[in-house]
Amino acid sequence: TPWFDHTTREGIQIVVAHGDITQQQVDAIANAANESLDHGGGVAGAISKAGGPSVQKESKDHVRRHGRVRVSETAVTSGGKLPCEYIIHAVGPKWERGHEEMNERQLRKTCFNILTKASATLRAQSVAIPAISSGIFGMPKQKCADALLLGLQQFLKRAKSSSCTLRKIIFIDMDQETVKILADTFNNKV
Ligand code: AR6
């Protein structure tokens, strides 16, 4: 059962749920990647393992061709053995003292770029997104939730006027406390 479930006026369902992103029946999932798309630990490790070797291979090919993926930017691979068609590898910021406000802006942009890539480029109807940067990259969970909400709001504002393919956006995480904070943050805000 979702912790938050709200459908916007434009008919886009926004969900916050607890669970494993690799199991989601959606068109695209977002990965919390690093700039070299080395999917070691965290959600990246889980996605890479569940998707099979093609995920890491396509990722390395992408970096070889286009270079490292900058903070807030995305790179797309196929989903391999996962139920999703696409993986949107997104690089969130590393939480750095003295750069808090910049890091928050960078994560807002990361979220906005994921949603734009899913809709405008991939023509996806559904996408799942984890709490990027809040694990190994160390962003406080509340700051992460605030930034993801801002990115979502920015996207939804623009989705009104343009043709948005997305019908369902799921924010999903394995960590209970993170899910609670996301749900509390999104409540009455979307
Ligand atoms: N399903 C859903 N959420 C998950 C799963 C899962 N299977 N596994 C972990 N999480 P992190 P980051 C949540 O550390 O902070 C990697 O080494 C977890 O609870 O995966 O952006 C990359 O290669 C947390 O809330 O991402 C990078 O080097 C969230 O995923 C670096 O970590 C994000 O935690 C990226 O660090």
PDB file of N, CA, C and O and ligand atoms in Angstrom, residues 19-22 31-35 37-47 90 92-94 130-139 141 172-175 178, ligand 1:
ATOM      1  N   GLY A  19       9.577  -0.056  -1.104  1.00  0.00           N
ATOM      2  CA  GLY A  19       9.808  -1.280  -1.863  1.00  0.00           C
ATOM      3  C   GLY A  19      11.092  -1.262  -2.653  1.00  0.00           C
ATOM      4  O   GLY A  19      11.879  -0.314  -2.577  1.00  0.00           O
ATOM      5  N   ASP A  20      11.272  -2.324  -3.414  1.00  0.00           N
ATOM      6  CA  ASP A  20      12.468  -2.530  -4.229  1.00  0.00           C
ATOM      7  C   ASP A  20      12.208  -2.008  -5.642  1.00  0.00           C
ATOM      8  O   ASP A  20      11.312  -2.512  -6.330  1.00  0.00           O
ATOM      9  N   ILE A  21      12.970  -1.038  -6.055  1.00  0.00           N
ATOM     10  CA  ILE A  21      12.737  -0.406  -7.362  1.00  0.00           C
ATOM     11  C   ILE A  21      12.927  -1.396  -8.511  1.00  0.00           C
ATOM     12  O   ILE A  21      12.311  -1.258  -9.563  1.00  0.00           O
ATOM     13  N   THR A  22      13.763  -2.421  -8.293  1.00  0.00           N
ATOM     14  CA  THR A  22      14.019  -3.376  -9.381  1.00  0.00           C
ATOM     15  C   THR A  22      12.792  -4.238  -9.698  1.00  0.00           C
ATOM     16  O   THR A  22      12.735  -4.867 -10.750  1.00  0.00           O
ATOM     17  N   ASN A  31      18.074   5.438 -11.772  1.00  0.00           N
ATOM     18  CA  ASN A  31      19.150   4.887 -10.946  1.00  0.00           C
ATOM     19  C   ASN A  31      19.931   6.025 -10.310  1.00  0.00           C
ATOM     20  O   ASN A  31      20.144   7.058 -10.938  1.00  0.00           O
ATOM     21  N   ALA A  32      20.362   5.838  -9.047  1.00  0.00           N
ATOM     22  CA  ALA A  32      21.234   6.811  -8.377  1.00  0.00           C
ATOM     23  C   ALA A  32      22.670   6.451  -8.721  1.00  0.00           C
ATOM     24  O   ALA A  32      23.310   5.664  -8.028  1.00  0.00           O
ATOM     25  N   ALA A  33      23.170   7.020  -9.807  1.00  0.00           N
ATOM     26  CA  ALA A  33      24.472   6.622 -10.359  1.00  0.00           C
ATOM     27  C   ALA A  33      25.571   7.599  -9.961  1.00  0.00           C
ATOM     28  O   ALA A  33      25.310   8.649  -9.374  1.00  0.00           O
ATOM     29  N   ASN A  34      26.817   7.246 -10.287  1.00  0.00           N
ATOM     30  CA  ASN A  34      27.928   8.196 -10.175  1.00  0.00           C
ATOM     31  C   ASN A  34      28.367   8.599 -11.592  1.00  0.00           C
ATOM     32  O   ASN A  34      27.882   8.049 -12.581  1.00  0.00           O
ATOM     33  N   GLU A  35      29.290   9.560 -11.666  1.00  0.00           N
ATOM     34  CA  GLU A  35      29.637  10.162 -12.963  1.00  0.00           C
ATOM     35  C   GLU A  35      30.247   9.170 -13.952  1.00  0.00           C
ATOM     36  O   GLU A  35      30.158   9.354 -15.159  1.00  0.00           O
ATOM     37  N   LEU A  37      29.361   5.980 -14.073  1.00  0.00           N
ATOM     38  CA  LEU A  37      28.378   4.892 -14.216  1.00  0.00           C
ATOM     39  C   LEU A  37      28.973   3.537 -13.805  1.00  0.00           C
ATOM     40  O   LEU A  37      28.752   2.515 -14.464  1.00  0.00           O
ATOM     41  N   ASP A  38      29.730   3.579 -12.711  1.00  0.00           N
ATOM     42  CA  ASP A  38      30.237   2.360 -12.081  1.00  0.00           C
ATOM     43  C   ASP A  38      29.228   1.949 -11.026  1.00  0.00           C
ATOM     44  O   ASP A  38      29.211   2.515  -9.941  1.00  0.00           O
ATOM     45  N   HIS A  39      28.414   0.966 -11.365  1.00  0.00           N
ATOM     46  CA  HIS A  39      27.306   0.640 -10.473  1.00  0.00           C
ATOM     47  C   HIS A  39      27.743  -0.344  -9.388  1.00  0.00           C
ATOM     48  O   HIS A  39      27.521  -1.537  -9.502  1.00  0.00           O
ATOM     49  N   GLY A  40      28.384   0.207  -8.340  1.00  0.00           N
ATOM     50  CA  GLY A  40      28.916  -0.643  -7.279  1.00  0.00           C
ATOM     51  C   GLY A  40      27.888  -1.018  -6.244  1.00  0.00           C
ATOM     52  O   GLY A  40      27.347  -2.116  -6.246  1.00  0.00           O
ATOM     53  N   GLY A  41      27.613  -0.096  -5.326  1.00  0.00           N
ATOM     54  CA  GLY A  41      26.731  -0.403  -4.203  1.00  0.00           C
ATOM     55  C   GLY A  41      25.404   0.314  -4.281  1.00  0.00           C
ATOM     56  O   GLY A  41      25.035   0.845  -5.332  1.00  0.00           O
ATOM     57  N   GLY A  42      24.682   0.284  -3.171  1.00  0.00           N
ATOM     58  CA  GLY A  42      23.402   0.979  -3.069  1.00  0.00           C
ATOM     59  C   GLY A  42      22.394   0.512  -4.098  1.00  0.00           C
ATOM     60  O   GLY A  42      22.428  -0.639  -4.550  1.00  0.00           O
ATOM     61  N   VAL A  43      21.513   1.425  -4.497  1.00  0.00           N
ATOM     62  CA  VAL A  43      20.474   1.060  -5.454  1.00  0.00           C
ATOM     63  C   VAL A  43      21.099   0.748  -6.817  1.00  0.00           C
ATOM     64  O   VAL A  43      20.598  -0.107  -7.560  1.00  0.00           O
ATOM     65  N   ALA A  44      22.212   1.396  -7.145  1.00  0.00           N
ATOM     66  CA  ALA A  44      22.896   1.137  -8.419  1.00  0.00           C
ATOM     67  C   ALA A  44      23.378  -0.311  -8.498  1.00  0.00           C
ATOM     68  O   ALA A  44      23.219  -0.976  -9.529  1.00  0.00           O
ATOM     69  N   GLY A  45      23.953  -0.792  -7.399  1.00  0.00           N
ATOM     70  CA  GLY A  45      24.406  -2.182  -7.351  1.00  0.00           C
ATOM     71  C   GLY A  45      23.246  -3.147  -7.511  1.00  0.00           C
ATOM     72  O   GLY A  45      23.345  -4.139  -8.241  1.00  0.00           O
ATOM     73  N   ALA A  46      22.126  -2.829  -6.837  1.00  0.00           N
ATOM     74  CA  ALA A  46      20.941  -3.684  -6.909  1.00  0.00           C
ATOM     75  C   ALA A  46      20.367  -3.722  -8.328  1.00  0.00           C
ATOM     76  O   ALA A  46      20.020  -4.788  -8.850  1.00  0.00           O
ATOM     77  N   ILE A  47      20.304  -2.549  -8.971  1.00  0.00           N
ATOM     78  CA  ILE A  47      19.764  -2.463 -10.340  1.00  0.00           C
ATOM     79  C   ILE A  47      20.673  -3.209 -11.314  1.00  0.00           C
ATOM     80  O   ILE A  47      20.216  -3.966 -12.173  1.00  0.00           O
ATOM     81  N   ALA A  90      20.926   8.563 -13.318  1.00  0.00           N
ATOM     82  CA  ALA A  90      20.972   9.981 -12.965  1.00  0.00           C
ATOM     83  C   ALA A  90      22.022  10.189 -11.881  1.00  0.00           C
ATOM     84  O   ALA A  90      22.093   9.416 -10.928  1.00  0.00           O
ATOM     85  N   GLY A  92      23.183  12.246  -8.901  1.00  0.00           N
ATOM     86  CA  GLY A  92      22.857  13.236  -7.883  1.00  0.00           C
ATOM     87  C   GLY A  92      24.136  13.816  -7.300  1.00  0.00           C
ATOM     88  O   GLY A  92      25.229  13.296  -7.524  1.00  0.00           O
ATOM     89  N   PRO A  93      24.015  14.915  -6.557  1.00  0.00           N
ATOM     90  CA  PRO A  93      25.202  15.520  -5.940  1.00  0.00           C
ATOM     91  C   PRO A  93      25.660  14.751  -4.709  1.00  0.00           C
ATOM     92  O   PRO A  93      24.853  14.115  -4.025  1.00  0.00           O
ATOM     93  N   LYS A  94      26.971  14.826  -4.423  1.00  0.00           N
ATOM     94  CA  LYS A  94      27.494  14.360  -3.135  1.00  0.00           C
ATOM     95  C   LYS A  94      27.268  15.491  -2.140  1.00  0.00           C
ATOM     96  O   LYS A  94      27.594  16.643  -2.444  1.00  0.00           O
ATOM     97  N   PRO A 130      14.117   6.579  -6.985  1.00  0.00           N
ATOM     98  CA  PRO A 130      14.509   6.397  -5.573  1.00  0.00           C
ATOM     99  C   PRO A 130      14.968   7.731  -4.959  1.00  0.00           C
ATOM    100  O   PRO A 130      15.065   8.732  -5.668  1.00  0.00           O
ATOM    101  N   ALA A 131      15.265   7.712  -3.659  1.00  0.00           N
ATOM    102  CA  ALA A 131      15.727   8.925  -2.962  1.00  0.00           C
ATOM    103  C   ALA A 131      17.204   9.142  -3.267  1.00  0.00           C
ATOM    104  O   ALA A 131      18.097   8.883  -2.439  1.00  0.00           O
ATOM    105  N   ILE A 132      17.452   9.636  -4.469  1.00  0.00           N
ATOM    106  CA  ILE A 132      18.808   9.851  -4.989  1.00  0.00           C
ATOM    107  C   ILE A 132      19.603  10.751  -4.046  1.00  0.00           C
ATOM    108  O   ILE A 132      19.054  11.703  -3.487  1.00  0.00           O
ATOM    109  N   SER A 133      20.868  10.434  -3.882  1.00  0.00           N
ATOM    110  CA  SER A 133      21.834  11.202  -3.063  1.00  0.00           C
ATOM    111  C   SER A 133      21.695  10.997  -1.555  1.00  0.00           C
ATOM    112  O   SER A 133      22.560  11.449  -0.795  1.00  0.00           O
ATOM    113  N   SER A 134      20.621  10.337  -1.107  1.00  0.00           N
ATOM    114  CA  SER A 134      20.386  10.255   0.351  1.00  0.00           C
ATOM    115  C   SER A 134      21.050   9.037   0.993  1.00  0.00           C
ATOM    116  O   SER A 134      20.960   8.852   2.208  1.00  0.00           O
ATOM    117  N   GLY A 135      21.732   8.206   0.190  1.00  0.00           N
ATOM    118  CA  GLY A 135      22.410   7.036   0.734  1.00  0.00           C
ATOM    119  C   GLY A 135      23.904   7.311   0.849  1.00  0.00           C
ATOM    120  O   GLY A 135      24.347   8.111   1.665  1.00  0.00           O
ATOM    121  N   ILE A 136      24.672   6.651  -0.003  1.00  0.00           N
ATOM    122  CA  ILE A 136      26.129   6.768  -0.001  1.00  0.00           C
ATOM    123  C   ILE A 136      26.577   8.221  -0.193  1.00  0.00           C
ATOM    124  O   ILE A 136      27.571   8.652   0.388  1.00  0.00           O
ATOM    125  N   PHE A 137      25.829   9.020  -0.958  1.00  0.00           N
ATOM    126  CA  PHE A 137      26.195  10.420  -1.226  1.00  0.00           C
ATOM    127  C   PHE A 137      25.849  11.360  -0.072  1.00  0.00           C
ATOM    128  O   PHE A 137      26.203  12.550  -0.116  1.00  0.00           O
ATOM    129  N   GLY A 138      25.140  10.858   0.944  1.00  0.00           N
ATOM    130  CA  GLY A 138      25.070  11.540   2.237  1.00  0.00           C
ATOM    131  C   GLY A 138      24.150  12.737   2.400  1.00  0.00           C
ATOM    132  O   GLY A 138      24.235  13.448   3.399  1.00  0.00           O
ATOM    133  N   MET A 139      23.266  13.002   1.455  1.00  0.00           N
ATOM    134  CA  MET A 139      22.346  14.130   1.644  1.00  0.00           C
ATOM    135  C   MET A 139      21.322  13.783   2.727  1.00  0.00           C
ATOM    136  O   MET A 139      20.762  12.690   2.703  1.00  0.00           O
ATOM    137  N   LYS A 141      17.986  13.116   4.603  1.00  0.00           N
ATOM    138  CA  LYS A 141      16.750  12.626   3.976  1.00  0.00           C
ATOM    139  C   LYS A 141      15.719  13.745   3.742  1.00  0.00           C
ATOM    140  O   LYS A 141      15.053  13.771   2.708  1.00  0.00           O
ATOM    141  N   ILE A 172       9.999   5.671  -4.862  1.00  0.00           N
ATOM    142  CA  ILE A 172      10.056   4.413  -4.108  1.00  0.00           C
ATOM    143  C   ILE A 172      11.415   4.239  -3.465  1.00  0.00           C
ATOM    144  O   ILE A 172      12.446   4.563  -4.069  1.00  0.00           O
ATOM    145  N   ASP A 173      11.415   3.747  -2.239  1.00  0.00           N
ATOM    146  CA  ASP A 173      12.688   3.542  -1.548  1.00  0.00           C
ATOM    147  C   ASP A 173      12.590   2.355  -0.605  1.00  0.00           C
ATOM    148  O   ASP A 173      11.517   2.005  -0.121  1.00  0.00           O
ATOM    149  N   MET A 174      13.740   1.718  -0.375  1.00  0.00           N
ATOM    150  CA  MET A 174      13.836   0.553   0.508  1.00  0.00           C
ATOM    151  C   MET A 174      13.850   0.961   1.974  1.00  0.00           C
ATOM    152  O   MET A 174      13.590   0.150   2.849  1.00  0.00           O
ATOM    153  N   ASP A 175      14.223   2.210   2.245  1.00  0.00           N
ATOM    154  CA  ASP A 175      14.385   2.679   3.620  1.00  0.00           C
ATOM    155  C   ASP A 175      13.073   3.286   4.132  1.00  0.00           C
ATOM    156  O   ASP A 175      12.589   4.276   3.595  1.00  0.00           O
ATOM    157  N   THR A 178      12.962   7.029   5.133  1.00  0.00           N
ATOM    158  CA  THR A 178      12.996   7.885   3.941  1.00  0.00           C
ATOM    159  C   THR A 178      11.612   7.971   3.308  1.00  0.00           C
ATOM    160  O   THR A 178      11.172   9.044   2.894  1.00  0.00           O
TER     161      THR A 178
HETATM  162  N1  AR6 B   1      15.126  -0.136  -4.214  1.00  0.00           N
HETATM  163  C1  AR6 B   1      14.761   1.100  -3.802  1.00  0.00           C
HETATM  164  N2  AR6 B   1      15.576   1.908  -3.104  1.00  0.00           N
HETATM  165  C2  AR6 B   1      16.803   1.463  -2.780  1.00  0.00           C
HETATM  166  C3  AR6 B   1      17.265   0.173  -3.173  1.00  0.00           C
HETATM  167  C4  AR6 B   1      16.363  -0.629  -3.931  1.00  0.00           C
HETATM  168  N3  AR6 B   1      16.712  -1.853  -4.370  1.00  0.00           N
HETATM  169  N4  AR6 B   1      18.543   0.028  -2.707  1.00  0.00           N
HETATM  170  C5  AR6 B   1      18.855   1.163  -2.053  1.00  0.00           C
HETATM  171  N5  AR6 B   1      17.823   2.036  -2.097  1.00  0.00           N
HETATM  172  P1  AR6 B   1      22.312   5.120  -2.793  1.00  0.00           P
HETATM  173  P2  AR6 B   1      23.359   7.753  -3.612  1.00  0.00           P
HETATM  174  C6  AR6 B   1      17.743   3.430  -1.615  1.00  0.00           C
HETATM  175  O1  AR6 B   1      23.421   5.005  -1.815  1.00  0.00           O
HETATM  176  O2  AR6 B   1      23.286   8.262  -2.220  1.00  0.00           O
HETATM  177  C7  AR6 B   1      26.422   3.867  -5.593  1.00  0.00           C
HETATM  178  O3  AR6 B   1      27.624   3.243  -5.267  1.00  0.00           O
HETATM  179  C8  AR6 B   1      18.452   3.777  -0.330  1.00  0.00           C
HETATM  180  O4  AR6 B   1      17.624   3.464   0.779  1.00  0.00           O
HETATM  181  O5  AR6 B   1      21.988   3.944  -3.625  1.00  0.00           O
HETATM  182  O6  AR6 B   1      22.862   8.647  -4.702  1.00  0.00           O
HETATM  183  C9  AR6 B   1      26.468   4.576  -6.932  1.00  0.00           C
HETATM  184  O7  AR6 B   1      27.219   3.859  -7.884  1.00  0.00           O
HETATM  185  C10 AR6 B   1      18.669   5.288  -0.474  1.00  0.00           C
HETATM  186  O8  AR6 B   1      17.590   6.000   0.136  1.00  0.00           O
HETATM  187  O9  AR6 B   1      22.568   6.369  -3.821  1.00  0.00           O
HETATM  188  C11 AR6 B   1      27.092   5.902  -6.547  1.00  0.00           C
HETATM  189  O10 AR6 B   1      28.489   5.828  -6.485  1.00  0.00           O
HETATM  190  C12 AR6 B   1      18.618   5.538  -1.983  1.00  0.00           C
HETATM  191  O11 AR6 B   1      18.362   4.255  -2.571  1.00  0.00           O
HETATM  192  C13 AR6 B   1      26.529   6.184  -5.169  1.00  0.00           C
HETATM  193  O12 AR6 B   1      26.181   4.909  -4.636  1.00  0.00           O
HETATM  194  C14 AR6 B   1      19.867   6.123  -2.578  1.00  0.00           C
HETATM  195  O13 AR6 B   1      21.027   5.563  -1.964  1.00  0.00           O
HETATM  196  C15 AR6 B   1      25.281   7.030  -5.209  1.00  0.00           C
HETATM  197  O14 AR6 B   1      24.872   7.363  -3.895  1.00  0.00           O
END
